[in-house]
Short mmCIF file of C-alpha atoms and ligand atoms in Angstrom, two decimals:
data_model
loop_
_atom_site.label_atom_id
_atom_site.label_comp_id
_atom_site.label_asym_id
_atom_site.label_seq_id
_atom_site.Cartn_x
_atom_site.Cartn_y
_atom_site.Cartn_z
CA UNK A 116 0.00 0.00 0.00
CA UNK A 117 1.37 3.41 -0.91
CA UNK A 118 0.88 6.58 1.08
CA UNK A 119 -1.49 7.91 -1.59
CA UNK A 120 -3.76 4.86 -1.31
CA UNK A 121 -4.12 5.35 2.44
CA UNK A 122 -7.12 7.67 2.39
CA UNK A 123 -9.57 5.63 4.48
CA UNK A 124 -9.47 5.35 8.27
CA UNK A 125 -8.44 1.67 8.19
CA UNK A 126 -5.72 2.30 5.63
CA UNK A 127 -4.40 5.23 7.67
CA UNK A 128 -4.39 3.12 10.86
CA UNK A 129 -2.59 0.23 9.15
CA UNK A 130 -0.07 2.60 7.56
CA UNK A 131 0.73 4.21 10.92
CA UNK A 132 1.27 0.84 12.66
CA UNK A 133 3.43 -0.54 9.87
CA UNK A 134 5.59 2.57 9.94
CA UNK A 135 5.92 2.34 13.70
CA UNK A 136 6.84 -1.36 13.57
CA UNK A 137 9.54 -0.53 11.04
CA UNK A 138 10.97 2.27 13.18
CA UNK A 139 10.95 0.00 16.24
CA UNK A 140 12.43 -2.98 14.37
CA UNK A 141 9.54 -5.37 15.22
CA UNK A 142 9.58 -8.73 13.46
CA UNK A 143 6.80 -9.97 11.15
CA UNK A 144 5.21 -12.16 13.87
CA UNK A 145 4.90 -9.28 16.32
CA UNK A 146 3.61 -7.02 13.56
CA UNK A 147 0.85 -9.55 12.83
CA UNK A 148 -0.01 -9.75 16.54
CA UNK A 149 -0.46 -6.00 16.83
CA UNK A 150 -2.08 -5.48 13.44
CA UNK A 151 -4.76 -8.17 13.21
CA UNK A 152 -8.00 -7.58 15.14
CA UNK A 153 -8.80 -10.22 17.73
CA UNK A 154 -12.50 -10.33 16.84
CA UNK A 155 -14.80 -8.76 14.22
CA UNK A 156 -18.53 -9.16 14.70
CA UNK A 157 -21.14 -8.27 12.07
CA UNK A 158 -24.79 -8.35 13.11
CA UNK A 159 -28.07 -7.54 11.37
CA UNK A 160 -30.61 -5.54 13.37
CA UNK A 161 -34.27 -5.89 12.39
CA UNK A 162 -36.28 -3.76 14.78
CA UNK A 163 -39.82 -2.55 14.13
CA UNK A 164 -39.81 1.24 14.49
CA UNK A 165 -42.65 3.20 16.11
CA UNK A 166 -44.57 3.53 12.82
CA UNK A 167 -44.57 -0.27 12.54
CA UNK A 168 -42.04 -0.20 9.68
CA UNK A 169 -39.50 -2.99 9.45
CA UNK A 170 -35.91 -1.84 8.99
CA UNK A 171 -32.66 -3.62 8.24
CA UNK A 172 -29.59 -2.10 9.94
CA UNK A 173 -26.10 -3.61 9.73
CA UNK A 174 -23.96 -3.15 12.85
CA UNK A 175 -20.41 -4.04 13.85
CA UNK A 176 -18.25 -4.61 16.90
CA UNK A 177 -14.49 -4.96 16.55
CA UNK A 178 -12.14 -5.87 19.38
CA UNK A 179 -8.73 -5.09 18.01
CA UNK A 180 -6.46 -5.86 20.95
CA UNK A 181 -6.95 -6.76 24.61
CA UNK A 182 -3.38 -7.26 25.76
CA UNK A 183 -3.58 -4.50 28.36
CA UNK A 184 -7.24 -4.96 29.33
CA UNK A 185 -10.82 -5.15 28.02
CA UNK A 186 -11.45 -3.49 24.67
CA UNK A 187 -12.62 0.11 25.00
CA UNK A 188 -14.10 2.35 22.34
CA UNK A 189 -17.23 4.23 21.32
CA UNK A 190 -20.27 3.40 19.24
CA UNK A 191 -20.45 5.33 15.96
CA UNK A 192 -23.91 5.81 14.47
CA UNK A 193 -23.66 7.24 10.96
CA UNK A 194 -25.45 6.22 7.74
CA UNK A 195 -22.27 5.22 5.91
CA UNK A 196 -20.29 3.51 8.66
CA UNK A 197 -18.43 0.39 7.48
CA UNK A 198 -16.67 -2.57 9.04
CA UNK A 199 -13.36 -1.23 7.70
CA UNK A 200 -13.92 2.15 9.35
CA UNK A 201 -14.73 0.49 12.68
CA UNK A 202 -11.70 -1.79 12.37
CA UNK A 203 -9.42 1.21 11.81
CA UNK A 204 -10.97 3.10 14.72
CA UNK A 205 -10.61 0.07 17.02
CA UNK A 206 -6.88 0.01 16.20
CA UNK A 207 -6.62 3.69 17.08
CA UNK A 208 -8.23 2.88 20.44
CA UNK A 209 -5.55 0.27 21.22
CA UNK A 210 -2.84 2.91 20.83
CA UNK A 211 -4.82 5.61 22.61
CA UNK A 212 -5.50 3.58 25.75
CA UNK A 213 -1.89 2.36 25.84
CA UNK A 214 -0.54 5.88 25.37
CA UNK A 215 -2.69 7.51 28.04
CA UNK A 216 -1.83 4.63 30.38
CA UNK A 217 -5.21 3.07 31.21
CA UNK A 218 -5.62 -0.73 31.52
CA UNK A 219 -7.76 -1.18 28.43
CA UNK A 220 -7.35 -2.49 24.91
CA UNK A 221 -8.94 -1.16 21.74
CA UNK A 222 -12.44 -1.73 20.39
CA UNK A 223 -15.16 0.11 18.49
CA UNK A 224 -18.75 -0.35 17.32
CA UNK A 225 -20.75 0.94 14.39
CA UNK A 226 -24.46 1.16 13.67
CA UNK A 227 -25.38 1.96 10.09
CA UNK A 228 -28.09 4.57 10.56
CA UNK A 229 -28.57 8.35 10.40
CA UNK A 230 -29.49 9.56 13.90
CA UNK A 231 -30.61 12.94 12.53
CA UNK A 232 -33.28 11.22 10.42
CA UNK A 233 -35.05 9.36 13.26
CA UNK A 234 -36.96 10.30 16.41
CA UNK A 235 -35.38 9.83 19.86
CA UNK A 236 -37.87 7.01 20.46
CA UNK A 237 -36.80 5.15 17.31
CA UNK A 238 -33.16 5.74 18.21
CA UNK A 239 -33.80 4.06 21.56
CA UNK A 240 -35.42 1.08 19.78
CA UNK A 241 -32.34 0.73 17.54
CA UNK A 242 -29.87 1.12 20.43
CA UNK A 243 -31.73 -1.59 22.37
CA UNK A 244 -31.79 -3.87 19.31
CA UNK A 245 -28.03 -3.37 18.95
CA UNK A 246 -27.42 -4.08 22.65
CA UNK A 247 -29.42 -7.33 22.54
CA UNK A 248 -27.65 -8.45 19.36
CA UNK A 249 -24.12 -7.94 20.71
CA UNK A 250 -24.87 -8.53 24.40
CA UNK A 251 -22.42 -11.41 24.77
CA UNK A 252 -19.57 -9.29 23.38
CA UNK A 253 -20.04 -6.50 25.96
CA UNK A 254 -18.81 -6.67 29.55
CA UNK A 255 -16.33 -5.22 32.03
CA UNK A 256 -13.81 -7.91 31.08
CA UNK A 257 -14.57 -8.02 27.35
CA UNK A 258 -15.58 -4.75 25.68
CA UNK A 259 -16.88 -1.57 27.28
CA UNK A 260 -18.56 0.82 24.80
CA UNK A 261 -19.01 4.60 25.11
CA UNK A 262 -20.42 7.45 22.95
CA UNK A 263 -18.86 8.37 19.60
CA UNK A 264 -20.17 10.24 16.55
CA UNK A 265 -23.95 10.07 16.49
CA UNK A 266 -24.40 8.58 19.98
CA UNK A 267 -24.64 10.27 23.37
CA UNK A 268 -25.20 9.94 27.10
CA UNK A 269 -28.90 9.05 26.71
CA UNK A 270 -28.01 6.13 24.40
CA UNK A 271 -25.50 4.82 26.96
CA UNK A 272 -28.27 4.98 29.59
CA UNK A 273 -30.47 2.76 27.39
CA UNK A 274 -27.61 0.27 26.93
CA UNK A 275 -27.09 0.13 30.68
CA UNK A 276 -30.81 -0.42 31.24
CA UNK A 277 -31.06 -3.08 28.55
CA UNK A 278 -28.12 -5.03 30.03
CA UNK A 279 -29.14 -4.81 33.69
CA UNK A 280 -32.75 -5.78 33.03
CA UNK A 281 -31.75 -8.62 30.73
CA UNK A 282 -30.45 -10.11 33.99
CA UNK A 283 -33.57 -9.00 35.84
CA UNK A 284 -31.71 -6.53 38.05
CA UNK A 285 -31.49 -2.77 38.37
CA UNK A 286 -27.69 -2.63 38.47
CA UNK A 287 -24.89 -4.46 36.70
CA UNK A 288 -21.98 -6.13 38.42
CA UNK A 289 -19.20 -3.85 37.21
CA UNK A 290 -19.05 -1.34 34.39
CA UNK A 291 -20.55 -2.45 31.06
CA UNK A 292 -20.70 0.97 29.38
CA UNK A 293 -19.21 4.43 30.05
CA UNK A 294 -20.51 7.89 29.23
CA UNK A 295 -23.79 7.08 31.01
CA UNK A 296 -25.99 9.68 32.68
CA UNK A 297 -24.58 10.48 36.15
CA UNK A 298 -27.82 9.32 37.78
CA UNK A 299 -27.13 5.80 36.43
CA UNK A 300 -23.54 5.61 37.68
CA UNK A 301 -21.95 7.85 35.05
CA UNK A 302 -19.16 10.21 36.02
CA UNK A 303 -19.45 13.96 36.34
CA UNK A 304 -17.54 15.62 33.50
CA UNK A 305 -17.36 12.67 31.06
CA UNK A 306 -19.32 14.53 28.40
CA UNK A 307 -16.88 17.46 28.46
CA UNK A 308 -13.73 15.38 28.95
CA UNK A 309 -12.69 14.87 25.32
CA UNK A 310 -13.12 18.54 24.37
CA UNK A 311 -11.47 19.66 27.61
CA UNK A 312 -8.59 17.25 26.97
CA UNK A 313 -8.12 18.79 23.51
CA UNK A 314 -7.75 22.20 25.19
CA UNK A 315 -5.21 20.80 27.70
CA UNK A 316 -3.02 19.54 24.87
CA UNK A 317 -3.27 22.86 22.99
CA UNK A 318 -2.25 24.67 26.19
CA UNK A 319 0.71 22.32 26.69
CA UNK A 320 1.77 22.81 23.05
CA UNK A 321 1.57 26.61 23.43
CA UNK A 322 3.96 26.45 26.37
CA UNK A 323 6.50 24.49 24.31
CA UNK A 324 6.08 26.62 21.17
CA UNK A 325 6.11 29.88 23.16
CA UNK A 326 2.64 30.91 22.01
CA UNK A 327 0.16 32.75 24.21
CA UNK A 328 -3.11 30.86 24.63
CA UNK A 329 -5.08 34.08 24.95
CA UNK A 330 -3.78 35.33 21.58
CA UNK A 331 -4.85 32.27 19.62
CA UNK A 332 -7.33 32.32 16.73
CA UNK A 333 -8.94 28.90 16.55
CA UNK A 334 -10.97 27.24 13.77
CA UNK A 335 -13.11 24.21 14.63
CA UNK A 336 -14.50 21.64 12.18
CA UNK A 337 -17.46 19.81 13.79
CA UNK A 338 -19.58 21.31 16.54
CA UNK A 339 -20.73 18.19 18.39
CA UNK A 340 -19.55 16.71 21.64
CA UNK A 341 -15.83 17.20 20.95
CA UNK A 342 -15.75 20.35 18.78
CA UNK A 343 -18.56 22.12 20.67
CA UNK A 344 -16.97 21.57 24.07
CA UNK A 345 -13.43 22.35 22.83
CA UNK A 346 -14.71 25.65 21.37
CA UNK A 347 -16.59 26.57 24.55
CA UNK A 348 -13.64 25.70 26.79
CA UNK A 349 -10.93 27.40 24.73
CA UNK A 350 -12.76 30.74 24.67
CA UNK A 351 -12.65 30.61 28.48
CA UNK A 352 -8.83 30.89 28.23
CA UNK A 353 -9.17 34.16 26.29
CA UNK A 354 -8.56 32.61 22.84
CA UNK A 355 -10.90 33.54 19.98
CA UNK A 356 -12.80 30.92 17.99
CA UNK A 357 -13.00 32.61 14.61
CA UNK A 358 -14.56 29.85 12.46
CA UNK A 359 -16.81 26.85 13.09
CA UNK A 360 -18.37 24.30 10.76
CA UNK A 361 -20.77 21.41 11.12
CA UNK A 362 -22.65 19.24 8.67
CA UNK A 363 -25.00 22.15 7.77
CA UNK A 364 -22.33 24.73 6.86
CA UNK A 365 -19.74 27.14 8.23
CA UNK A 366 -19.74 30.43 10.13
CA UNK A 367 -16.89 32.92 10.49
CA UNK A 368 -16.20 36.01 12.56
CA UNK A 369 -12.62 37.27 12.57
CA UNK A 370 -12.97 38.99 15.96
CA UNK A 371 -14.26 35.79 17.56
CA UNK A 372 -17.64 34.04 17.59
CA UNK A 373 -19.86 34.11 20.66
CA UNK A 374 -19.83 30.35 21.32
CA UNK A 375 -22.65 30.37 23.89
CA UNK A 376 -24.90 32.13 21.38
CA UNK A 377 -23.80 29.78 18.60
CA UNK A 378 -24.74 26.83 20.82
CA UNK A 379 -28.19 28.35 21.38
CA UNK A 380 -28.58 28.82 17.63
CA UNK A 381 -27.58 25.18 16.99
CA UNK A 382 -30.05 23.93 19.62
CA UNK A 383 -32.84 25.96 18.02
CA UNK A 384 -32.09 25.41 14.32
CA UNK A 385 -30.15 22.14 14.20
CA UNK A 386 -26.88 23.55 12.84
CA UNK A 387 -24.44 26.46 12.62
CA UNK A 388 -25.76 27.61 9.22
CA UNK A 389 -27.58 30.95 9.37
CA UNK A 390 -26.00 32.09 12.66
CA UNK A 391 -26.64 35.81 12.95
CA UNK A 392 -23.45 36.38 14.97
CA UNK A 393 -21.21 35.25 12.10
CA UNK A 394 -20.88 35.21 8.32
CA UNK A 395 -22.09 32.07 6.53
CA UNK A 396 -19.31 30.37 4.53
CA UNK A 397 -19.12 27.01 2.71
CA UNK A 398 -18.59 24.19 5.18
CA UNK A 399 -15.21 22.98 3.95
CA UNK A 400 -13.71 26.47 3.69
CA UNK A 401 -13.44 26.51 7.50
CA UNK A 402 -10.52 24.07 7.15
CA UNK A 403 -8.60 26.69 5.20
CA UNK A 404 -9.21 29.95 7.09
CA UNK A 405 -6.15 31.78 8.45
CA UNK A 406 -5.81 30.78 12.13
CA UNK A 407 -3.28 29.65 14.72
CA UNK A 408 -4.95 26.36 15.62
CA UNK A 409 -7.21 24.17 13.51
CA UNK A 410 -9.25 21.59 15.43
CA UNK A 411 -10.71 18.92 13.13
CA UNK A 412 -13.49 17.40 15.28
CA UNK A 413 -15.78 15.68 12.78
CA UNK A 414 -15.20 12.47 10.78
CA UNK A 415 -11.99 10.86 9.55
CA UNK A 416 -9.82 11.79 6.55
CA UNK A 417 -10.89 15.44 6.46
CA UNK A 418 -7.32 16.57 5.73
CA UNK A 419 -6.02 14.89 2.59
CA UNK A 420 -3.37 15.73 0.03
CA UNK A 421 -6.08 17.78 -1.71
CA UNK A 422 -6.37 20.41 1.04
CA UNK A 423 -3.26 19.94 3.26
CA UNK A 424 -1.31 22.47 1.20
CA UNK A 425 -3.97 25.13 1.73
CA UNK A 426 -4.28 24.88 5.50
CA UNK A 427 -3.23 28.16 7.09
CA UNK A 428 -2.86 27.04 10.70
CA UNK A 429 0.34 26.97 12.76
CA UNK A 430 -0.94 23.96 14.72
CA UNK A 431 -3.48 21.16 14.19
CA UNK A 432 -5.12 19.61 17.27
CA UNK A 433 -6.77 16.35 16.21
CA UNK A 434 -10.04 16.23 18.14
CA UNK A 435 -11.37 13.73 15.59
CA UNK A 436 -10.01 10.24 15.08
CA UNK A 437 -7.75 9.82 12.03
CA UNK A 438 -8.54 13.20 10.43
CA UNK A 439 -5.21 13.33 8.54
CA UNK A 440 -4.29 10.85 5.80
CA UNK A 441 -0.63 9.71 5.53
CA UNK A 442 -0.03 11.71 2.32
CA UNK A 443 -1.47 14.83 3.96
CA UNK A 444 0.65 14.18 7.04
CA UNK A 445 3.80 14.37 4.95
CA UNK A 446 2.69 17.69 3.47
CA UNK A 447 1.98 19.06 6.96
CA UNK A 448 5.44 17.91 8.12
CA UNK A 449 7.11 19.60 5.14
CA UNK A 450 5.17 22.77 5.94
CA UNK A 451 6.32 22.56 9.57
CA UNK A 452 2.79 22.56 10.97
CA UNK A 453 2.79 21.24 14.53
CA UNK A 454 0.33 18.33 14.81
CA UNK A 455 -1.05 17.05 18.12
CA UNK A 456 -2.02 13.51 17.04
CA UNK A 457 -5.46 12.07 17.72
CA UNK A 458 -4.35 9.32 20.12
CA UNK A 459 -2.95 12.05 22.36
CA UNK A 460 -5.22 15.00 21.63
CA UNK A 461 -8.62 13.32 22.11
CA UNK A 462 -7.58 10.82 24.82
CA UNK A 463 -9.30 12.80 27.59
CA UNK A 464 -12.57 10.97 26.94
CA UNK A 465 -11.17 7.49 27.38
CA UNK A 466 -9.20 8.59 30.43
CA UNK A 467 -12.35 9.84 32.18
CA UNK A 468 -14.16 6.69 30.98
CA UNK A 469 -11.51 4.78 32.92
CA UNK A 470 -12.34 6.83 36.03
CA UNK A 471 -16.03 5.97 35.46
CA UNK A 472 -15.10 2.28 35.14
CA UNK A 473 -13.15 2.28 38.42
CA UNK A 474 -15.79 4.29 40.31
CA UNK A 475 -18.47 1.79 39.24
CA UNK A 476 -16.36 -1.21 40.26
CA UNK A 477 -15.85 0.39 43.67
CA UNK A 478 -19.44 1.74 43.91
CA UNK A 479 -18.13 5.24 44.57
CA UNK A 480 -18.79 8.70 43.14
CA UNK A 481 -15.94 11.06 42.26
CA UNK A 482 -16.45 14.83 42.44
CA UNK A 483 -16.09 17.13 39.45
CA UNK A 484 -12.94 18.73 40.88
CA UNK A 485 -11.34 15.30 41.37
CA UNK A 486 -12.14 14.38 37.76
CA UNK A 487 -10.84 17.72 36.45
CA UNK A 488 -7.62 17.47 38.47
CA UNK A 489 -6.91 13.91 37.32
CA UNK A 490 -7.71 14.73 33.69
CA UNK A 491 -5.45 17.79 33.71
CA UNK A 492 -2.60 15.89 35.29
CA UNK A 493 -2.86 12.89 32.93
CA UNK A 494 -3.20 14.94 29.73
CA UNK A 495 -0.23 17.14 30.70
CA UNK A 496 1.91 14.11 31.60
CA UNK A 497 1.00 12.25 28.39
CA UNK A 498 1.73 15.35 26.30
CA UNK A 499 5.15 15.65 28.00
CA UNK A 500 5.99 11.98 27.37
CA UNK A 501 5.21 12.38 23.67
CA UNK A 502 6.92 15.76 23.30
CA UNK A 503 10.11 14.54 25.04
CA UNK A 504 10.32 11.49 22.78
CA UNK A 505 9.65 13.60 19.68
CA UNK A 506 12.47 15.97 20.70
CA UNK A 507 14.83 13.13 21.52
CA UNK A 508 14.18 11.25 18.28
CA UNK A 509 13.79 14.44 16.20
CA UNK A 510 10.52 13.02 14.95
CA UNK A 511 6.96 14.32 14.49
CA UNK A 512 4.63 14.06 17.48
CA UNK A 513 2.56 11.40 15.68
CA UNK A 514 5.49 9.03 15.40
CA UNK A 515 6.48 9.56 19.03
CA UNK A 516 2.92 8.95 20.26
CA UNK A 517 2.29 5.72 18.37
CA UNK A 518 5.79 4.38 19.08
CA UNK A 519 5.30 4.82 22.84
CA UNK A 520 1.93 3.06 22.58
CA UNK A 521 3.16 0.20 20.39
CA UNK A 522 6.11 -0.40 22.74
CA UNK A 523 3.72 -0.66 25.70
CA UNK A 524 1.48 -3.18 23.93
CA UNK A 525 4.50 -5.21 22.77
CA UNK A 526 5.82 -5.20 26.35
CA UNK A 527 2.41 -6.49 27.48
CA UNK A 528 2.42 -9.26 24.85
CA UNK A 529 5.91 -10.37 25.88
CA UNK A 530 5.04 -10.20 29.59
CA UNK A 531 2.00 -12.43 29.00
CA UNK A 532 4.19 -15.07 27.36
CA UNK A 533 3.04 -17.83 25.05
CA UNK A 534 -0.71 -17.55 25.55
CA UNK A 535 -3.17 -16.29 24.43
P1 NAD B 1785 -20.85 14.29 17.33
O1 NAD B 1785 -21.77 13.40 16.59
O2 NAD B 1785 -21.24 14.76 18.69
O3 NAD B 1785 -20.48 15.57 16.46
C1 NAD B 1785 -19.99 15.49 15.15
C2 NAD B 1785 -20.02 16.88 14.56
O4 NAD B 1785 -19.38 16.88 13.29
C3 NAD B 1785 -21.44 17.41 14.32
O5 NAD B 1785 -21.49 18.79 14.65
C4 NAD B 1785 -21.61 17.22 12.81
O6 NAD B 1785 -22.57 18.12 12.25
C5 NAD B 1785 -20.21 17.55 12.35
N1 NAD B 1785 -19.86 17.08 11.02
C6 NAD B 1785 -20.11 15.90 10.42
N2 NAD B 1785 -19.60 15.89 9.17
C7 NAD B 1785 -19.02 17.10 8.98
C8 NAD B 1785 -18.32 17.70 7.89
N3 NAD B 1785 -18.12 17.04 6.76
N4 NAD B 1785 -17.83 18.95 8.06
C9 NAD B 1785 -18.03 19.63 9.20
N5 NAD B 1785 -18.69 19.11 10.26
C10 NAD B 1785 -19.17 17.86 10.15
O7 NAD B 1785 -19.45 13.48 17.40
P2 NAD B 1785 -18.29 13.65 18.44
O8 NAD B 1785 -18.51 12.71 19.57
O9 NAD B 1785 -18.05 15.08 18.72
O10 NAD B 1785 -17.06 13.05 17.62
C11 NAD B 1785 -16.34 13.85 16.68
C12 NAD B 1785 -14.99 13.19 16.39
O11 NAD B 1785 -14.26 13.04 17.62
C13 NAD B 1785 -15.10 11.78 15.80
O12 NAD B 1785 -14.01 11.59 14.92
C14 NAD B 1785 -14.92 10.89 17.02
O13 NAD B 1785 -14.44 9.60 16.70
C15 NAD B 1785 -13.89 11.68 17.81
N6 NAD B 1785 -13.86 11.37 19.24
C16 NAD B 1785 -14.98 11.48 20.03
C17 NAD B 1785 -14.88 11.21 21.39
C18 NAD B 1785 -16.05 11.41 22.32
O14 NAD B 1785 -15.86 11.29 23.54
N7 NAD B 1785 -17.25 11.73 21.85
C19 NAD B 1785 -13.67 10.78 21.94
C20 NAD B 1785 -12.55 10.68 21.11
C21 NAD B 1785 -12.65 10.99 19.77
#
């Protein structure tokens, strides 16, 4: 596979692991161990929706690697999601959990459906159908799902309910799903944790690059859980968010958008398009506005060789998973754009999911300030580990991040010995 063929999420993930294995001198057997997913499950969901209509919905669960613990990774609900995409994302999760130092492996799920085109009631029917279909693949020792694109806290609550009542009880023994509503054993601050983690890594990068956080102009692609929270949290530091896009379009204001008002507009109208506090622009042009930091926080492969040369940011903070293809990555490196790679930048969510997992095992409740303090400390420490290695090896941050993660998984495989 050449760099130019690596435009999909799976191809990007495979490319990155192969490159890492080469840098680290891993042999073919070890490469196979860390490349091949442990389990790929394809199920067909056939729920009757509230209007009595029969639907056919393909869904997937992939457990890529469980050397360091149960597979962890979100459920993506988009109309075009594929098994390949979920496989690539599950690989990313293996490296993310290893890098941020939580005892999990990598997994991911996909449900082929457009959440914007159905009612909340029908979404609940589909989520429950999915949970029943893959029930035996979910568990605190097997795979622990969480929200991803198209799914949210409410969906995780339905999964929790479906699993506990399938056993006839109100609670589960251990944590089967994270990102749940707090009232059902979720953790305070999980919803904000990925976006907040993105801001922690940008702050850490600014310190190293001698940039002032309060002077930054930030552009954000995607205004959902990750992009919306990252935008809201970064304006609190004094930075200006000058451009935002979502699926409906883009909005720009050079002096800085009022993010609270933009959120109100999105709640009322369903998207950023038509926001009176900004100027409407074509959706994809937000990737190319002049800014200091670009935060891709939508789907994968949004920065390719087609637009990498036109990006006008000094830094890219990858809120999304796999937003940069390998060919685009090379262009960004040549252009000396500082990239905070996804497995570092958006790891705040899985770190706080780990706190939720431990609190549920211990039947305890952490406070918001405890969660915030632990998230800040872990994101800062992980950023430092990656930055130090990148400096030492004179390599891009992406190489340093994945190499640290691969080495940890390889160490785990060797420590386990012959089995499994
Ligand atoms: P979300 O569904 O809450 O939001 C996605 C946003 O992207 C929406 O605003 C949508 O309109 C927008 N969008 C979709 N296509 C777009 C396009 N072509 N151009 C511009 N905007 C577009 O999803 P999310 O949970 O915020 O996830 C976003 C990204 O972050 C995904 O890549 C996901 O894998 C990654 N991520 C999420 C989490 C998490 O905790 N939710 C954790 C780690 C990584």
